[in-house]
Amino acid sequence: MHQPTALRGIEALDAFEDDLIARYRAHPVLADTARLSDDGLKQILLQRRFVSLAFTPAYDLAIDLLRDNEALRIARVILREEYPGGTGTTRSHREDMIEDMLRLGVSRDELAASRPTPATLEAVTAAFTLIAEAGEHEDADLRLLTILRFWGEILVSTEYVQLWPRIGPLLTEDGRNRSRFYYPHLLHDAKAHPLATVSLRSTTHADKLAHRLHSLLTCAEPGAAAAAFRAEEERSLAVKTRFYDQFLPVS
């Protein structure tokens, strides 16, 4: 593919993706989280926890279906970061989430009593289905990387950016940010650079995946690759949006 043509194609996909991100931010639940009631916030955090618990099996499922060695390497590194240390003395990211939730006023009794709602179960099942169906395509590597990057990283960071005005003050003590889960993920899952200009020096999860995805997009037939990218990002956004629809009207 001619390089200027390839770059223009990637820039068009960046614009498409940024529009989807803006649509997600505009969801009524995420658009103004500062007005959430304490109970409304708790319900979101408790249900969001079950989606977060599905992150690692989703990555495992994608790893089962990936064939591209570089994509596999990046996915494995990201997955292993969820469970740092090999001695059992370091908390997992999920344990860090619980510490943040406790600071935000969720009690251990509320954690124990919580169960995933039908909408939450559907969101988890739909994500697994999204990944499995992507693996059935000839261009599975491109589709799977698109899903991992958008569903698993960019939209997660977007959620936490939108939630931060509501939870940030509660996770700040003596002027210091005490968040162990939400704020770190807000940063390291994010799309820090456009897909068109991402480099090997990029450090966020989304950008690490983007570097290999950029290569796959520019090596593939442009029309088909762009269509696959758009389709998987739209499906990913629909899964995420339906999860937050359950909290309407905002309380």
Short mmCIF file of C-alpha atoms in Angstrom, two decimals:
data_model
loop_
_atom_site.label_atom_id
_atom_site.label_comp_id
_atom_site.label_asym_id
_atom_site.label_seq_id
_atom_site.Cartn_x
_atom_site.Cartn_y
_atom_site.Cartn_z
CA MET A 1 0.00 0.00 0.00
CA HIS A 2 1.32 3.46 -0.92
CA GLN A 3 2.45 5.14 2.29
CA PRO A 4 0.54 8.47 1.99
CA THR A 5 -2.62 6.55 1.08
CA ALA A 6 -2.11 4.20 4.03
CA LEU A 7 -1.58 7.14 6.40
CA ARG A 8 -4.73 8.88 5.21
CA GLY A 9 -6.64 5.65 5.77
CA ILE A 10 -5.35 5.34 9.34
CA GLU A 11 -6.13 9.00 10.03
CA ALA A 12 -9.70 8.39 8.88
CA LEU A 13 -9.96 5.46 11.29
CA ASP A 14 -8.62 7.68 14.08
CA ALA A 15 -11.37 10.20 13.40
CA PHE A 16 -13.98 7.44 13.35
CA GLU A 17 -12.67 6.07 16.65
CA ASP A 18 -12.57 9.48 18.32
CA ASP A 19 -16.21 9.98 17.35
CA LEU A 20 -17.14 6.68 19.03
CA ILE A 21 -15.25 7.71 22.17
CA ALA A 22 -17.12 11.02 22.22
CA ARG A 23 -20.42 9.16 21.87
CA TYR A 24 -19.49 6.99 24.84
CA ARG A 25 -18.60 10.00 26.97
CA ALA A 26 -21.98 11.48 26.09
CA HIS A 27 -23.91 8.52 27.50
CA PRO A 28 -26.29 10.02 30.10
CA VAL A 29 -24.75 7.97 32.92
CA LEU A 30 -21.17 8.93 32.06
CA ALA A 31 -21.73 12.48 30.88
CA ASP A 32 -22.10 14.01 34.36
CA THR A 33 -21.11 11.50 37.01
CA ALA A 34 -20.63 14.24 39.60
CA ARG A 35 -24.41 14.30 40.08
CA LEU A 36 -24.69 10.59 40.87
CA SER A 37 -26.15 9.84 44.28
CA ASP A 38 -24.05 7.81 46.69
CA ASP A 39 -26.30 4.79 46.14
CA GLY A 40 -26.26 5.25 42.37
CA LEU A 41 -22.47 5.36 42.38
CA LYS A 42 -22.27 2.23 44.53
CA GLN A 43 -24.53 0.30 42.18
CA ILE A 44 -22.38 1.24 39.19
CA LEU A 45 -19.16 0.29 40.97
CA LEU A 46 -20.57 -3.03 42.21
CA GLN A 47 -21.82 -4.02 38.76
CA ARG A 48 -18.72 -2.64 37.02
CA ARG A 49 -16.67 -4.93 39.26
CA PHE A 50 -18.17 -8.01 37.57
CA VAL A 51 -17.23 -6.64 34.15
CA SER A 52 -13.72 -6.03 35.43
CA LEU A 53 -13.52 -9.61 36.68
CA ALA A 54 -14.21 -10.72 33.10
CA PHE A 55 -11.18 -8.82 31.77
CA THR A 56 -8.66 -11.61 32.27
CA PRO A 57 -10.74 -14.45 30.77
CA ALA A 58 -11.52 -12.16 27.83
CA TYR A 59 -7.80 -11.67 27.23
CA ASP A 60 -7.24 -15.41 27.65
CA LEU A 61 -9.91 -16.14 25.06
CA ALA A 62 -8.33 -13.72 22.62
CA ILE A 63 -4.87 -15.21 23.23
CA ASP A 64 -6.31 -18.64 22.40
CA LEU A 65 -7.39 -17.29 19.00
CA LEU A 66 -4.52 -14.98 18.05
CA ARG A 67 -2.01 -16.27 15.50
CA ASP A 68 0.23 -13.25 15.11
CA ASN A 69 3.31 -13.71 17.31
CA GLU A 70 3.85 -10.03 18.10
CA ALA A 71 0.18 -9.55 18.96
CA LEU A 72 0.37 -12.59 21.23
CA ARG A 73 3.45 -11.23 22.99
CA ILE A 74 1.81 -7.87 23.70
CA ALA A 75 -1.43 -9.48 24.93
CA ARG A 76 0.49 -11.82 27.23
CA VAL A 77 2.46 -8.95 28.77
CA ILE A 78 -0.72 -6.94 29.44
CA LEU A 79 -2.47 -9.97 30.94
CA ARG A 80 0.44 -10.76 33.26
CA GLU A 81 0.48 -7.20 34.58
CA GLU A 82 -2.89 -7.93 36.20
CA TYR A 83 -1.14 -10.25 38.67
CA PRO A 84 2.21 -8.63 39.52
CA GLY A 85 4.88 -10.47 41.47
CA GLY A 86 5.42 -14.19 41.74
CA THR A 87 5.59 -14.66 45.52
CA GLY A 88 1.98 -13.98 46.49
CA THR A 89 2.84 -10.87 48.48
CA THR A 90 1.68 -8.36 45.84
CA ARG A 91 -1.99 -7.62 45.36
CA SER A 92 -3.63 -8.18 42.00
CA HIS A 93 -5.28 -5.31 40.16
CA ARG A 94 -8.65 -6.70 41.19
CA GLU A 95 -7.62 -6.47 44.86
CA ASP A 96 -6.53 -2.88 44.24
CA MET A 97 -10.02 -2.23 42.87
CA ILE A 98 -11.58 -3.51 46.08
CA GLU A 99 -9.38 -1.21 48.15
CA ASP A 100 -10.57 1.75 46.09
CA MET A 101 -14.19 0.63 46.39
CA LEU A 102 -13.91 0.42 50.18
CA ARG A 103 -12.49 3.95 50.24
CA LEU A 104 -15.45 5.02 48.13
CA GLY A 105 -17.88 3.81 50.78
CA VAL A 106 -18.78 0.33 49.54
CA SER A 107 -18.90 -2.00 52.54
CA ARG A 108 -17.67 -5.59 52.66
CA ASP A 109 -21.25 -6.67 53.37
CA GLU A 110 -22.36 -4.91 50.18
CA LEU A 111 -19.57 -6.63 48.24
CA ALA A 112 -20.61 -10.02 49.61
CA ALA A 113 -24.28 -9.44 48.85
CA SER A 114 -23.77 -8.12 45.32
CA ARG A 115 -24.75 -10.26 42.32
CA PRO A 116 -24.49 -9.46 38.64
CA THR A 117 -27.71 -8.19 37.15
CA PRO A 118 -29.10 -9.70 33.93
CA ALA A 119 -27.76 -6.67 32.04
CA THR A 120 -24.30 -7.15 33.53
CA LEU A 121 -24.28 -10.85 32.69
CA GLU A 122 -25.33 -9.97 29.16
CA ALA A 123 -22.48 -7.46 28.89
CA VAL A 124 -19.94 -10.09 29.95
CA THR A 125 -21.38 -12.80 27.70
CA ALA A 126 -21.58 -10.38 24.78
CA ALA A 127 -17.90 -9.48 25.18
CA PHE A 128 -16.91 -13.15 25.10
CA THR A 129 -19.11 -13.67 22.04
CA LEU A 130 -17.55 -10.65 20.36
CA ILE A 131 -14.08 -12.12 20.80
CA ALA A 132 -15.08 -15.64 19.78
CA GLU A 133 -16.80 -14.46 16.61
CA ALA A 134 -13.82 -12.28 15.69
CA GLY A 135 -11.64 -15.37 15.91
CA GLU A 136 -13.70 -17.07 13.20
CA HIS A 137 -12.64 -14.56 10.54
CA GLU A 138 -9.70 -14.82 8.19
CA ASP A 139 -8.48 -11.46 9.50
CA ALA A 140 -8.89 -12.61 13.11
CA ASP A 141 -5.66 -11.01 14.34
CA LEU A 142 -6.72 -7.54 13.19
CA ARG A 143 -10.21 -7.95 14.63
CA LEU A 144 -9.04 -9.36 17.96
CA LEU A 145 -6.45 -6.62 18.48
CA THR A 146 -9.11 -4.03 17.65
CA ILE A 147 -11.42 -5.47 20.32
CA LEU A 148 -8.74 -5.84 22.99
CA ARG A 149 -7.59 -2.28 22.42
CA PHE A 150 -11.04 -0.64 22.18
CA TRP A 151 -13.27 -2.76 24.44
CA GLY A 152 -10.55 -3.76 26.91
CA GLU A 153 -8.47 -0.60 27.16
CA ILE A 154 -9.67 2.63 25.52
CA LEU A 155 -13.31 2.46 26.59
CA VAL A 156 -12.29 1.35 30.09
CA SER A 157 -10.04 4.39 30.41
CA THR A 158 -12.87 6.55 29.07
CA GLU A 159 -15.22 5.23 31.77
CA TYR A 160 -12.75 6.02 34.52
CA VAL A 161 -12.04 9.50 33.11
CA GLN A 162 -15.76 10.20 33.23
CA LEU A 163 -16.14 8.72 36.72
CA TRP A 164 -13.13 10.57 38.11
CA PRO A 165 -14.92 13.87 38.92
CA ARG A 166 -17.23 11.84 41.18
CA ILE A 167 -14.72 9.46 42.74
CA GLY A 168 -11.52 11.48 42.62
CA PRO A 169 -12.29 13.72 45.60
CA LEU A 170 -13.21 10.64 47.67
CA LEU A 171 -9.89 8.99 46.81
CA THR A 172 -7.83 12.04 47.70
CA GLU A 173 -6.50 12.41 51.25
CA ASP A 174 -4.27 15.23 52.49
CA GLY A 175 -4.01 16.49 48.93
CA ARG A 176 -2.66 13.17 47.68
CA ASN A 177 -4.29 10.86 45.16
CA ARG A 178 -4.71 7.52 46.97
CA SER A 179 -6.34 5.57 44.15
CA ARG A 180 -4.71 2.21 43.52
CA PHE A 181 -6.97 1.05 40.69
CA TYR A 182 -9.22 3.58 38.96
CA TYR A 183 -6.70 6.39 38.43
CA PRO A 184 -3.80 4.13 37.38
CA HIS A 185 -6.08 2.39 34.86
CA LEU A 186 -7.39 5.75 33.68
CA LEU A 187 -3.78 6.49 32.69
CA HIS A 188 -2.27 3.23 31.50
CA ASP A 189 -5.26 1.96 29.50
CA ALA A 190 -5.70 5.20 27.57
CA LYS A 191 -5.31 6.13 23.93
CA ALA A 192 -2.43 8.53 24.50
CA HIS A 193 -1.49 8.91 20.82
CA PRO A 194 -3.42 8.71 17.55
CA LEU A 195 -3.35 5.34 15.84
CA ALA A 196 -1.64 7.04 12.89
CA THR A 197 1.38 8.22 14.92
CA VAL A 198 1.77 5.59 17.63
CA SER A 199 5.35 4.33 18.10
CA LEU A 200 7.38 1.62 19.81
CA ARG A 201 8.07 4.09 22.62
CA SER A 202 4.38 4.26 23.53
CA THR A 203 3.67 3.07 27.06
CA THR A 204 -0.08 2.73 27.55
CA HIS A 205 -1.81 -0.59 26.93
CA ALA A 206 -3.95 0.89 24.15
CA ASP A 207 -0.92 2.33 22.39
CA LYS A 208 1.13 -0.86 22.69
CA LEU A 209 -1.69 -2.76 21.00
CA ALA A 210 -2.08 0.09 18.50
CA HIS A 211 1.50 -0.22 17.29
CA ARG A 212 0.92 -3.78 16.07
CA LEU A 213 -2.61 -2.98 14.92
CA HIS A 214 -1.22 -0.15 12.78
CA SER A 215 1.05 -2.65 11.04
CA LEU A 216 -1.80 -5.09 10.41
CA LEU A 217 -4.01 -2.33 9.03
CA THR A 218 -1.36 -1.02 6.63
CA CYS A 219 -0.42 -4.49 5.38
CA ALA A 220 -3.99 -5.62 4.68
CA GLU A 221 -6.31 -4.73 1.81
CA PRO A 222 -7.37 -1.22 2.85
CA GLY A 223 -11.11 -1.38 2.31
CA ALA A 224 -11.62 -4.73 4.00
CA ALA A 225 -9.29 -3.88 6.91
CA ALA A 226 -11.00 -0.56 7.58
CA ALA A 227 -14.43 -2.19 7.44
CA ALA A 228 -13.37 -4.86 9.94
CA PHE A 229 -11.88 -2.25 12.28
CA ARG A 230 -15.02 -0.13 12.19
CA ALA A 231 -17.33 -3.11 12.66
CA GLU A 232 -15.50 -4.43 15.74
CA GLU A 233 -15.27 -1.00 17.35
CA GLU A 234 -18.97 -0.36 16.80
CA ARG A 235 -19.84 -3.76 18.30
CA SER A 236 -17.54 -3.10 21.25
CA LEU A 237 -19.19 0.26 21.90
CA ALA A 238 -22.66 -1.32 21.73
CA VAL A 239 -21.69 -3.90 24.38
CA LYS A 240 -20.35 -1.18 26.68
CA THR A 241 -23.31 1.12 26.11
CA ARG A 242 -25.89 -1.55 26.95
CA PHE A 243 -24.14 -2.12 30.28
CA TYR A 244 -24.62 1.53 31.29
CA ASP A 245 -28.17 1.66 29.93
CA GLN A 246 -29.25 -0.39 32.95
CA PHE A 247 -28.55 2.60 35.22
CA LEU A 248 -30.98 4.91 33.42
CA PRO A 249 -32.52 7.15 34.51
CA VAL A 250 -29.54 8.58 36.33
CA SER A 251 -30.02 8.75 40.11
#
